[in-house]
Short mmCIF file of C-alpha atoms and ligand atoms in Angstrom, two decimals:
data_model
loop_
_atom_site.label_atom_id
_atom_site.label_comp_id
_atom_site.label_asym_id
_atom_site.label_seq_id
_atom_site.Cartn_x
_atom_site.Cartn_y
_atom_site.Cartn_z
CA UNK A 13 0.00 0.00 0.00
CA UNK A 14 1.35 3.48 -0.77
CA UNK A 15 2.85 5.04 2.38
CA UNK A 16 1.23 8.41 1.65
CA UNK A 17 -2.38 7.13 1.34
CA UNK A 18 -4.70 9.65 3.01
CA UNK A 19 -6.42 8.83 6.31
CA UNK A 20 -9.83 8.17 4.78
CA UNK A 21 -8.60 6.37 1.67
CA UNK A 22 -10.19 2.91 1.38
CA UNK A 23 -6.73 1.30 1.36
CA UNK A 24 -5.92 2.97 4.71
CA UNK A 25 -9.24 1.84 6.17
CA UNK A 26 -8.88 -1.79 5.11
CA UNK A 27 -5.20 -1.84 6.11
CA UNK A 28 -6.30 -0.79 9.61
CA UNK A 29 -8.39 -3.97 9.74
CA UNK A 30 -5.43 -6.05 8.56
CA UNK A 31 -3.30 -4.57 11.33
CA UNK A 32 -5.98 -5.03 14.02
CA UNK A 33 -6.77 -8.67 13.16
CA UNK A 34 -3.10 -9.43 12.46
CA UNK A 35 -2.14 -8.39 15.96
CA UNK A 36 -5.13 -10.17 17.55
CA UNK A 37 -5.07 -13.48 15.64
CA UNK A 38 -8.03 -14.96 17.54
CA UNK A 39 -9.75 -15.87 14.26
CA UNK A 40 -6.65 -17.25 12.54
CA UNK A 41 -7.73 -20.90 12.61
CA UNK A 42 -11.25 -21.36 13.82
CA UNK A 43 -12.89 -19.51 10.97
CA UNK A 44 -10.73 -20.53 8.04
CA UNK A 45 -13.27 -22.85 6.39
CA UNK A 46 -16.19 -20.47 6.74
CA UNK A 47 -14.83 -17.09 5.68
CA UNK A 48 -12.88 -15.93 2.66
CA UNK A 49 -11.83 -12.61 4.14
CA UNK A 50 -9.86 -13.59 7.23
CA UNK A 51 -7.65 -16.30 5.65
CA UNK A 52 -6.68 -13.82 2.93
CA UNK A 53 -6.09 -11.14 5.57
CA UNK A 54 -3.72 -13.43 7.49
CA UNK A 55 -1.94 -14.39 4.26
CA UNK A 56 -1.24 -10.73 3.51
CA UNK A 57 -0.30 -10.05 7.13
CA UNK A 58 2.11 -13.03 7.27
CA UNK A 59 3.71 -12.08 3.97
CA UNK A 60 4.41 -8.59 5.22
CA UNK A 61 5.80 -9.91 8.53
CA UNK A 62 7.98 -12.60 6.96
CA UNK A 63 9.11 -10.93 3.73
CA UNK A 64 8.35 -7.26 4.29
CA UNK A 65 6.11 -7.30 1.23
CA UNK A 66 3.26 -4.79 1.49
CA UNK A 67 -0.22 -5.63 0.20
CA UNK A 68 -0.83 -3.93 -3.13
CA UNK A 69 -3.81 -1.66 -3.82
CA UNK A 70 -5.47 -4.42 -5.87
CA UNK A 71 -4.94 -7.00 -3.12
CA UNK A 72 -6.50 -4.70 -0.53
CA UNK A 73 -9.50 -3.99 -2.73
CA UNK A 74 -10.02 -7.69 -3.41
CA UNK A 75 -9.71 -8.35 0.31
CA UNK A 76 -12.52 -5.92 1.11
CA UNK A 77 -14.71 -7.63 -1.52
CA UNK A 78 -14.34 -10.95 0.30
CA UNK A 79 -16.37 -10.03 3.39
CA UNK A 80 -20.10 -10.66 3.11
CA UNK A 81 -21.08 -9.50 6.61
CA UNK A 82 -22.05 -13.03 7.60
CA UNK A 83 -21.36 -12.19 11.24
CA UNK A 84 -19.44 -15.37 12.07
CA UNK A 85 -16.40 -13.47 13.35
CA UNK A 86 -16.75 -12.09 16.86
CA UNK A 87 -16.05 -8.34 16.35
CA UNK A 88 -18.89 -6.06 15.27
CA UNK A 89 -16.38 -3.19 15.18
CA UNK A 90 -14.20 -5.00 12.64
CA UNK A 91 -17.22 -5.72 10.45
CA UNK A 92 -18.24 -2.07 10.62
CA UNK A 93 -14.76 -1.01 9.56
CA UNK A 94 -14.80 -3.41 6.60
CA UNK A 95 -18.16 -1.96 5.50
CA UNK A 96 -16.74 1.56 5.83
CA UNK A 97 -13.81 0.59 3.61
CA UNK A 98 -16.16 -0.94 1.01
CA UNK A 99 -18.23 2.23 1.00
CA UNK A 100 -15.06 4.31 0.58
CA UNK A 101 -14.07 2.22 -2.45
CA UNK A 102 -17.53 2.60 -3.99
CA UNK A 103 -17.60 6.36 -3.31
CA UNK A 104 -14.14 6.97 -4.77
CA UNK A 105 -14.02 4.51 -7.67
CA UNK A 106 -17.70 3.84 -8.40
CA UNK A 107 -19.11 0.36 -8.91
CA UNK A 108 -18.92 -1.56 -12.18
CA UNK A 109 -22.19 -1.72 -14.14
CA UNK A 110 -22.47 -5.48 -13.53
CA UNK A 111 -22.39 -5.00 -9.74
CA UNK A 112 -24.84 -2.10 -9.84
CA UNK A 113 -27.22 -4.21 -11.90
CA UNK A 114 -26.83 -7.39 -9.83
CA UNK A 115 -27.23 -5.68 -6.45
CA UNK A 116 -30.55 -4.14 -7.58
CA UNK A 117 -32.38 -7.37 -6.79
CA UNK A 118 -35.77 -5.67 -6.53
CA UNK A 119 -35.50 -4.05 -9.95
CA UNK A 120 -34.36 -7.30 -11.61
CA UNK A 121 -37.24 -9.10 -9.90
CA UNK A 122 -39.81 -6.53 -11.05
CA UNK A 123 -38.46 -6.57 -14.60
CA UNK A 124 -38.43 -10.37 -14.89
CA UNK A 125 -41.80 -10.58 -13.14
CA UNK A 126 -43.33 -8.30 -15.79
CA UNK A 127 -42.19 -10.68 -18.59
CA UNK A 128 -41.80 -14.08 -16.91
CA UNK A 129 -42.19 -16.17 -20.05
CA UNK A 130 -39.71 -14.12 -22.03
CA UNK A 131 -37.26 -14.15 -19.08
CA UNK A 132 -37.39 -17.94 -18.88
CA UNK A 133 -36.95 -18.33 -22.63
CA UNK A 134 -33.89 -16.08 -22.45
CA UNK A 135 -32.50 -17.91 -19.42
CA UNK A 136 -33.11 -21.29 -21.09
CA UNK A 137 -31.48 -20.32 -24.39
CA UNK A 138 -27.68 -20.89 -24.25
CA UNK A 139 -26.87 -17.82 -26.35
CA UNK A 140 -29.07 -15.30 -24.52
CA UNK A 141 -28.25 -16.89 -21.17
CA UNK A 142 -24.52 -16.44 -21.82
CA UNK A 143 -25.16 -12.82 -22.82
CA UNK A 144 -27.17 -12.10 -19.65
CA UNK A 145 -24.48 -13.68 -17.48
CA UNK A 146 -21.76 -11.69 -19.22
CA UNK A 147 -23.69 -8.43 -18.80
CA UNK A 148 -24.30 -9.12 -15.09
CA UNK A 149 -20.73 -10.29 -14.47
CA UNK A 150 -21.89 -13.81 -13.61
CA UNK A 151 -19.86 -16.96 -14.02
CA UNK A 152 -20.89 -19.01 -17.08
CA UNK A 153 -21.45 -22.13 -14.95
CA UNK A 154 -23.73 -20.50 -12.39
CA UNK A 155 -27.30 -21.77 -12.50
CA UNK A 156 -29.81 -19.01 -13.11
CA UNK A 157 -33.09 -19.36 -11.21
CA UNK A 158 -36.33 -19.79 -13.15
CA UNK A 159 -38.75 -16.86 -12.96
CA UNK A 160 -42.17 -17.94 -11.64
CA UNK A 161 -45.13 -17.31 -13.90
CA UNK A 162 -46.78 -15.31 -11.14
CA UNK A 163 -44.82 -13.65 -8.38
CA UNK A 164 -45.98 -12.82 -4.86
CA UNK A 165 -47.26 -9.38 -5.93
CA UNK A 166 -49.70 -11.06 -8.33
CA UNK A 167 -50.99 -13.31 -5.58
CA UNK A 168 -51.40 -10.44 -3.13
CA UNK A 169 -53.31 -8.38 -5.68
CA UNK A 170 -55.58 -11.33 -6.42
CA UNK A 171 -56.57 -11.84 -2.82
CA UNK A 172 -56.22 -8.22 -1.69
CA UNK A 173 -59.82 -8.14 -0.51
CA UNK A 174 -58.84 -10.67 2.15
CA UNK A 175 -55.43 -9.36 3.12
CA UNK A 176 -55.51 -6.93 5.99
CA UNK A 177 -58.90 -7.99 7.31
CA UNK A 178 -59.52 -8.36 11.05
CA UNK A 179 -59.35 -12.05 11.91
CA UNK A 180 -60.66 -11.40 15.41
CA UNK A 181 -60.61 -8.46 17.76
CA UNK A 182 -57.61 -9.83 19.67
CA UNK A 183 -55.57 -10.68 16.58
CA UNK A 184 -51.99 -9.56 16.34
CA UNK A 185 -51.43 -7.27 13.40
CA UNK A 186 -48.33 -7.78 11.28
CA UNK A 187 -46.81 -6.42 8.13
CA UNK A 188 -45.22 -9.34 6.31
CA UNK A 189 -41.99 -8.35 4.54
CA UNK A 190 -41.10 -11.14 2.07
CA UNK A 191 -37.71 -9.88 0.86
CA UNK A 192 -36.89 -9.75 -2.85
CA UNK A 193 -35.97 -13.41 -3.32
CA UNK A 194 -39.26 -14.76 -1.96
CA UNK A 195 -41.23 -11.97 -3.59
CA UNK A 196 -39.90 -12.50 -7.10
CA UNK A 197 -38.30 -15.96 -7.26
CA UNK A 198 -39.95 -18.15 -4.60
CA UNK A 199 -43.47 -16.77 -4.16
CA UNK A 200 -44.61 -20.09 -2.69
CA UNK A 201 -42.50 -19.27 0.38
CA UNK A 202 -44.11 -15.85 0.77
CA UNK A 203 -47.57 -17.33 0.30
CA UNK A 204 -46.88 -20.00 2.88
CA UNK A 205 -45.69 -17.31 5.30
CA UNK A 206 -48.94 -15.33 4.95
CA UNK A 207 -51.11 -18.44 5.21
CA UNK A 208 -49.28 -19.78 8.27
CA UNK A 209 -49.34 -16.38 10.00
CA UNK A 210 -53.08 -16.20 9.39
CA UNK A 211 -53.54 -19.73 10.70
CA UNK A 212 -51.76 -18.58 13.88
CA UNK A 213 -54.40 -15.83 14.17
CA UNK A 214 -52.40 -12.91 12.78
CA UNK A 215 -54.02 -10.15 10.75
CA UNK A 216 -51.51 -9.82 7.88
CA UNK A 217 -50.74 -6.97 5.56
CA UNK A 218 -48.22 -7.82 2.85
CA UNK A 219 -45.63 -5.07 2.39
CA UNK A 220 -45.91 -5.31 -1.39
CA UNK A 221 -49.25 -3.53 -0.97
CA UNK A 222 -47.34 -0.39 -0.26
CA UNK A 223 -46.05 1.32 -3.38
CA UNK A 224 -42.84 2.06 -1.52
CA UNK A 225 -42.31 -1.54 -0.38
CA UNK A 226 -38.73 -2.03 -1.48
CA UNK A 227 -35.68 -4.23 -1.04
CA UNK A 228 -34.40 -4.04 2.56
CA UNK A 229 -31.13 -2.49 1.33
CA UNK A 230 -28.71 -5.22 2.31
CA UNK A 231 -27.40 -6.13 -1.19
CA UNK A 232 -26.19 -2.60 -2.01
CA UNK A 233 -24.92 -2.18 1.55
CA UNK A 234 -22.73 -5.25 1.10
CA UNK A 235 -21.32 -3.81 -2.11
CA UNK A 236 -20.52 -0.51 -0.40
CA UNK A 237 -23.21 1.39 -2.32
CA UNK A 238 -24.35 3.59 0.55
CA UNK A 239 -26.43 5.91 -1.62
CA UNK A 240 -28.56 3.14 -3.02
CA UNK A 241 -28.91 1.44 0.37
CA UNK A 242 -29.91 4.76 1.96
CA UNK A 243 -32.39 5.46 -0.80
CA UNK A 244 -34.11 2.08 -0.36
CA UNK A 245 -34.15 2.30 3.41
CA UNK A 246 -35.52 5.84 3.48
CA UNK A 247 -38.36 4.76 1.16
CA UNK A 248 -39.23 1.84 3.44
CA UNK A 249 -38.76 3.58 6.76
CA UNK A 250 -41.63 6.06 6.57
CA UNK A 251 -44.42 3.58 5.80
CA UNK A 252 -42.95 0.98 8.15
CA UNK A 253 -42.84 3.46 11.04
CA UNK A 254 -46.44 4.49 10.30
CA UNK A 255 -47.57 0.86 10.47
CA UNK A 256 -45.65 0.30 13.71
CA UNK A 257 -47.34 3.39 15.17
CA UNK A 258 -50.70 1.80 14.27
CA UNK A 259 -49.79 -1.35 16.22
CA UNK A 260 -48.35 -3.57 13.48
CA UNK A 261 -45.31 -5.78 13.96
CA UNK A 262 -42.86 -6.27 11.08
CA UNK A 263 -42.31 -9.94 10.26
CA UNK A 264 -39.57 -11.19 7.91
CA UNK A 265 -39.25 -14.68 6.45
CA UNK A 266 -35.80 -13.77 5.10
CA UNK A 267 -33.19 -13.83 7.90
CA UNK A 268 -31.07 -11.25 6.09
CA UNK A 269 -33.94 -8.72 5.94
CA UNK A 270 -34.70 -9.48 9.60
CA UNK A 271 -31.08 -8.98 10.63
CA UNK A 272 -30.99 -5.75 8.66
CA UNK A 273 -34.10 -4.22 10.26
CA UNK A 274 -33.39 -5.50 13.77
CA UNK A 275 -29.69 -4.69 13.97
CA UNK A 276 -28.14 -2.66 11.15
CA UNK A 277 -30.93 -0.10 10.80
CA UNK A 278 -30.83 0.70 14.53
CA UNK A 279 -27.05 0.89 14.72
CA UNK A 280 -26.19 4.05 16.68
CA UNK A 281 -29.79 5.30 16.90
CA UNK A 282 -29.88 5.02 20.72
CA UNK A 283 -26.98 7.48 20.96
CA UNK A 284 -28.86 10.21 19.06
CA UNK A 285 -30.02 13.37 20.81
CA UNK A 286 -33.62 12.59 19.77
CA UNK A 287 -33.50 9.26 21.60
CA UNK A 288 -31.65 10.70 24.62
CA UNK A 289 -34.35 13.36 25.06
CA UNK A 290 -36.99 10.67 24.74
CA UNK A 291 -35.25 8.31 27.22
CA UNK A 292 -34.41 10.92 29.89
CA UNK A 293 -30.72 11.42 29.09
CA UNK A 294 -29.38 14.84 30.06
CA UNK A 295 -26.27 17.01 29.95
CA UNK A 296 -24.47 14.58 32.26
CA UNK A 297 -25.81 11.18 31.35
CA UNK A 298 -26.52 8.97 28.38
CA UNK A 299 -29.18 6.29 28.74
CA UNK A 300 -28.95 3.22 26.52
CA UNK A 301 -31.29 0.21 26.77
CA UNK A 302 -29.73 -2.90 28.30
CA UNK A 303 -28.79 -5.44 25.65
CA UNK A 304 -27.81 -2.88 23.03
CA UNK A 305 -24.11 -3.74 23.16
CA UNK A 306 -23.10 -1.21 25.84
CA UNK A 307 -21.96 -2.26 29.30
CA UNK A 308 -22.05 -0.14 32.45
CA UNK A 309 -24.05 0.59 35.60
CA UNK A 310 -27.75 0.09 35.03
CA UNK A 311 -30.96 1.62 36.34
CA UNK A 312 -33.86 -0.67 35.56
CA UNK A 313 -33.57 -1.61 31.91
CA UNK A 314 -31.21 1.25 31.07
CA UNK A 315 -27.42 1.43 31.12
CA UNK A 316 -26.49 4.89 32.41
CA UNK A 317 -23.17 6.37 31.28
CA UNK A 318 -21.27 9.63 31.86
CA UNK A 319 -21.85 11.79 28.83
CA UNK A 320 -18.48 13.54 29.21
CA UNK A 321 -16.65 10.21 28.86
CA UNK A 322 -18.87 8.31 26.44
CA UNK A 323 -20.58 11.08 24.45
CA UNK A 324 -17.63 11.57 22.07
CA UNK A 325 -17.41 7.79 21.46
CA UNK A 326 -21.05 6.73 21.32
CA UNK A 327 -22.40 8.71 18.42
CA UNK A 328 -25.12 8.14 15.86
CA UNK A 329 -22.79 8.48 12.91
CA UNK A 330 -23.30 5.19 11.03
CA UNK A 331 -24.65 4.41 7.57
CA UNK A 332 -28.22 5.44 8.34
CA UNK A 333 -27.67 8.30 10.79
CA UNK A 334 -29.28 10.78 8.38
CA UNK A 335 -32.63 9.00 8.89
CA UNK A 336 -34.95 9.66 11.84
CA UNK A 337 -33.43 7.72 14.78
CA UNK A 338 -36.77 7.30 16.55
CA UNK A 339 -38.31 5.75 13.43
CA UNK A 340 -35.28 3.45 13.03
CA UNK A 341 -35.66 2.33 16.65
CA UNK A 342 -39.44 1.88 16.35
CA UNK A 343 -39.08 -0.33 13.27
CA UNK A 344 -36.07 -2.23 14.67
CA UNK A 345 -37.81 -2.93 17.98
CA UNK A 346 -40.92 -4.26 16.21
CA UNK A 347 -39.10 -6.35 13.59
CA UNK A 348 -39.26 -10.11 14.06
CA UNK A 349 -37.97 -13.17 12.32
CA UNK A 350 -40.93 -15.26 11.13
CA UNK A 351 -39.87 -18.33 13.14
CA UNK A 352 -39.34 -16.23 16.26
CA UNK A 353 -42.79 -14.66 15.82
CA UNK A 354 -44.59 -17.96 15.26
CA UNK A 355 -42.77 -19.62 18.18
CA UNK A 356 -43.92 -16.80 20.51
CA UNK A 357 -47.51 -17.22 19.27
CA UNK A 358 -47.23 -20.98 19.88
CA UNK A 359 -46.25 -20.26 23.50
CA UNK A 360 -49.45 -18.19 23.78
CA UNK A 361 -51.37 -21.25 22.60
CA UNK A 362 -52.16 -19.82 19.16
CA UNK A 363 -50.53 -22.58 17.08
CA UNK A 364 -53.00 -24.53 14.96
CA UNK A 365 -52.95 -28.30 14.99
CA UNK A 366 -50.34 -29.91 12.76
CA UNK A 367 -52.74 -32.63 11.69
CA UNK A 368 -51.09 -33.87 8.52
CA UNK A 369 -48.00 -36.07 8.61
CA UNK A 370 -45.04 -34.96 6.52
CA UNK A 371 -43.09 -38.21 6.52
CA UNK A 372 -39.42 -38.02 5.65
CA UNK A 373 -35.85 -37.32 6.72
CA UNK A 374 -34.73 -33.71 6.59
CA UNK A 375 -31.64 -31.73 7.47
CA UNK A 376 -32.23 -28.29 8.97
CA UNK A 377 -29.58 -25.65 8.27
CA UNK A 378 -29.85 -22.31 10.12
CA UNK A 379 -28.36 -19.55 7.91
CA UNK A 380 -25.76 -17.05 9.10
CA UNK A 381 -28.05 -14.03 9.48
CA UNK A 382 -30.43 -16.06 11.61
CA UNK A 383 -27.55 -17.08 13.87
CA UNK A 384 -26.49 -13.43 13.98
CA UNK A 385 -29.91 -12.45 15.35
CA UNK A 386 -29.12 -14.58 18.42
CA UNK A 387 -32.66 -15.93 18.76
CA UNK A 388 -31.79 -19.62 18.75
CA UNK A 389 -33.52 -21.87 16.21
CA UNK A 390 -37.24 -21.18 16.62
CA UNK A 391 -38.30 -23.03 13.48
CA UNK A 392 -36.51 -26.14 14.74
CA UNK A 393 -38.80 -26.15 17.78
CA UNK A 394 -41.89 -25.67 15.59
CA UNK A 395 -40.82 -28.46 13.23
CA UNK A 396 -40.73 -30.87 16.19
CA UNK A 397 -44.54 -30.76 16.13
CA UNK A 398 -44.78 -31.96 12.52
CA UNK A 399 -45.94 -35.59 12.58
CA UNK A 400 -43.60 -38.20 11.08
CA UNK A 401 -40.92 -35.70 10.11
CA UNK A 402 -37.42 -36.44 11.33
CA UNK A 403 -35.11 -33.42 11.33
CA UNK A 404 -31.36 -33.47 11.89
CA UNK A 405 -30.08 -29.99 12.75
CA UNK A 406 -26.75 -28.81 11.33
CA UNK A 407 -26.31 -25.97 13.75
CA UNK A 408 -22.50 -25.71 13.97
CA UNK A 409 -21.63 -22.03 13.93
CA UNK A 410 -19.00 -22.38 11.22
CA UNK A 411 -21.18 -24.05 8.61
CA UNK A 412 -21.56 -21.82 5.57
CA UNK A 413 -23.29 -22.38 2.22
CA UNK A 414 -20.80 -20.06 0.52
CA UNK A 415 -23.36 -18.07 -1.48
CA UNK A 416 -22.88 -14.89 0.54
CA UNK A 417 -25.82 -12.91 -0.86
CA UNK A 418 -25.04 -12.13 -4.49
CA UNK A 419 -21.32 -12.86 -4.15
CA UNK A 420 -21.62 -16.44 -5.41
CA UNK A 421 -23.10 -15.09 -8.64
CA UNK A 422 -20.06 -12.98 -9.40
CA UNK A 423 -17.70 -14.46 -11.94
CA UNK A 424 -14.58 -13.92 -9.83
CA UNK A 425 -16.09 -15.53 -6.68
CA UNK A 426 -17.95 -18.42 -8.25
CA UNK A 427 -15.29 -21.05 -7.50
CA UNK A 428 -14.45 -19.66 -4.05
CA UNK A 429 -18.16 -19.68 -3.24
CA UNK A 430 -18.45 -23.36 -4.15
CA UNK A 431 -15.27 -24.22 -2.23
CA UNK A 432 -16.62 -22.41 0.82
CA UNK A 433 -19.93 -24.28 0.62
CA UNK A 434 -18.39 -27.71 -0.10
CA UNK A 435 -17.77 -28.80 3.55
CA UNK A 436 -21.40 -28.04 4.47
CA UNK A 437 -22.68 -29.82 1.36
CA UNK A 438 -20.54 -32.85 2.24
CA UNK A 439 -22.02 -32.94 5.76
CA UNK A 440 -25.53 -32.72 4.32
CA UNK A 441 -24.93 -35.49 1.77
CA UNK A 442 -23.47 -37.75 4.47
CA UNK A 443 -26.82 -37.58 6.30
CA UNK A 444 -28.68 -38.67 3.16
CA UNK A 445 -31.69 -36.40 3.69
CA UNK A 446 -34.72 -36.37 1.44
CA UNK A 447 -35.10 -32.62 1.97
CA UNK A 448 -32.98 -29.69 3.13
CA UNK A 449 -34.85 -27.18 5.26
CA UNK A 450 -33.49 -23.65 5.59
CA UNK A 451 -34.93 -20.14 5.90
CA UNK A 452 -32.44 -18.47 3.59
CA UNK A 453 -33.31 -18.45 -0.09
CA UNK A 454 -29.75 -17.55 -1.12
CA UNK A 455 -28.64 -20.76 0.63
CA UNK A 456 -31.45 -22.50 -1.26
CA UNK A 457 -30.11 -21.23 -4.59
CA UNK A 458 -26.63 -22.42 -3.65
CA UNK A 459 -27.83 -25.88 -2.54
CA UNK A 460 -29.86 -26.17 -5.74
CA UNK A 461 -26.75 -25.31 -7.74
CA UNK A 462 -24.65 -27.90 -5.91
CA UNK A 463 -27.07 -30.82 -5.66
CA UNK A 464 -30.52 -32.11 -6.55
CA UNK A 465 -31.82 -32.51 -2.99
CA UNK A 466 -35.11 -30.57 -2.70
CA UNK A 467 -34.91 -27.48 -0.48
CA UNK A 468 -37.80 -25.98 1.49
CA UNK A 469 -38.33 -23.03 3.80
CA UNK A 470 -39.56 -24.31 7.20
CA UNK A 471 -42.77 -22.33 6.81
CA UNK A 472 -43.61 -24.39 3.72
CA UNK A 473 -43.27 -27.54 5.81
CA UNK A 474 -45.50 -26.10 8.54
CA UNK A 475 -48.15 -25.18 5.98
CA UNK A 476 -48.17 -28.72 4.62
CA UNK A 477 -48.47 -30.10 8.17
CA UNK A 478 -51.39 -27.75 8.84
CA UNK A 479 -53.46 -28.27 5.73
CA UNK A 480 -51.95 -31.22 3.90
CA UNK A 481 -51.51 -29.27 0.71
CA UNK A 482 -48.56 -27.39 -0.69
CA UNK A 483 -50.76 -24.45 -1.54
CA UNK A 484 -54.21 -23.29 -0.54
CA UNK A 485 -54.59 -20.62 -3.23
S1 LIG B 21 -12.30 -10.32 13.92
FE1 LIG B 21 -11.90 -9.63 16.02
S2 LIG B 21 -11.41 -11.51 17.17
FE2 LIG B 21 -11.22 -11.99 14.99
S3 LIG B 21 -9.04 -11.65 14.53
FE3 LIG B 21 -10.13 -9.75 14.03
S4 LIG B 21 -9.94 -8.50 15.88
FE4 LIG B 21 -9.46 -10.64 16.48
S1 LIG B 22 -18.37 -10.96 8.65
FE1 LIG B 22 -18.13 -13.07 7.85
S2 LIG B 22 -17.05 -12.81 5.87
FE2 LIG B 22 -16.79 -10.88 7.03
S3 LIG B 22 -14.84 -11.15 8.13
FE3 LIG B 22 -16.48 -11.82 9.54
S4 LIG B 22 -16.62 -14.05 9.21
FE4 LIG B 22 -15.50 -13.20 7.46
#
């Protein structure tokens, strides 16, 4: 790296991470099969230490591309710094067209959804398929998903008279946020989510009803495209906050969307002046809810800190600090993973009878952004009630499918992505399951690329156990 790189240059920012992890080394071995970033970091660090050879600008940029914010490593601060470096690269150098196109999952979904037949003809034709892959920077061998004839938006429009009705006066009210992959590629998952929520007594509004219902923002955030992420989030935040104010919860069947709304959106919001005024902070003290990553003396459910000491450190200056902190907190505090939400309703006695056997052997794989939410494996508990289904959990924290959002689609990461996912696929094959069950649809795409074992979202299995049919449309 050039010695005179300015303080905020992306190379300086990512080099800071290399130095920090290189002098810590805690992740040197335990994470090497589940992360592309840290093994490369240690390779560069060791080379410098042993041969004095500095990482080049290209090596540092490639290094920053390798992190997919899976959350397996223990340091949130390090992950934040990697994201800052990615954003600095994108701001200074721009993003290639292929990345800008690929990260805009919602737009691709809407476009393909408008012409599903044509999209599938183009995907199925070797010449046009190769052209699409080249334009999007995809590897030639990567399987492209089929576009469903009718996406989730079609289904919601068709039954809109029923969506949003009061099921009973005590019903919970929830906005269901399907995420782009379920909305445009796997609408049967989104439909199952709505139907199962309703069977648990929830009054459901699908977020695609709202004209501003958009991608959660995670794909562009991972690519360092702060402007696009901010744009998507600001369009979602207003209507989401309004629904929360009316008593709705936000329920996500995609663990990445859930992780985004619960954790990333709220990052720093409790340190804002608006929240401090609301929570009773003053000129001398900052008050942060317990469990929000800050330790210190507590009063009730608040950690109370000296403002003079902590004020300059704890600041709302992250990616989304330009958005209303109280709205970010309101949405984050009312966002739930679908499994977590259903499990809580089951505890209240609201679970319907799972009357239909779903005989078979399945492996359950909890994806990284579910593990990162630190809510356990709620769907695993719910699946225990499905008659005649035997489920083997693969819950080791270092299992990774290797898809990493859209990273596995990129030409330069295709092989690394498959190498990263190979140990997990081997473990799954060794168990000889008839079905793989996982919440994450990116994992599903990766498993479908690597093998022919059918893959289901757990909510699809629950729906079958409840009504005996794959669909009740
Ligand atoms: S991520 Fe954290 S724990 Fe792991 S090597 Fe880096 S500084 Fe150490
Ligand atoms: S967030 Fe995941 S990919 Fe990024 S450094 Fe940590 S373990 Fe590696």
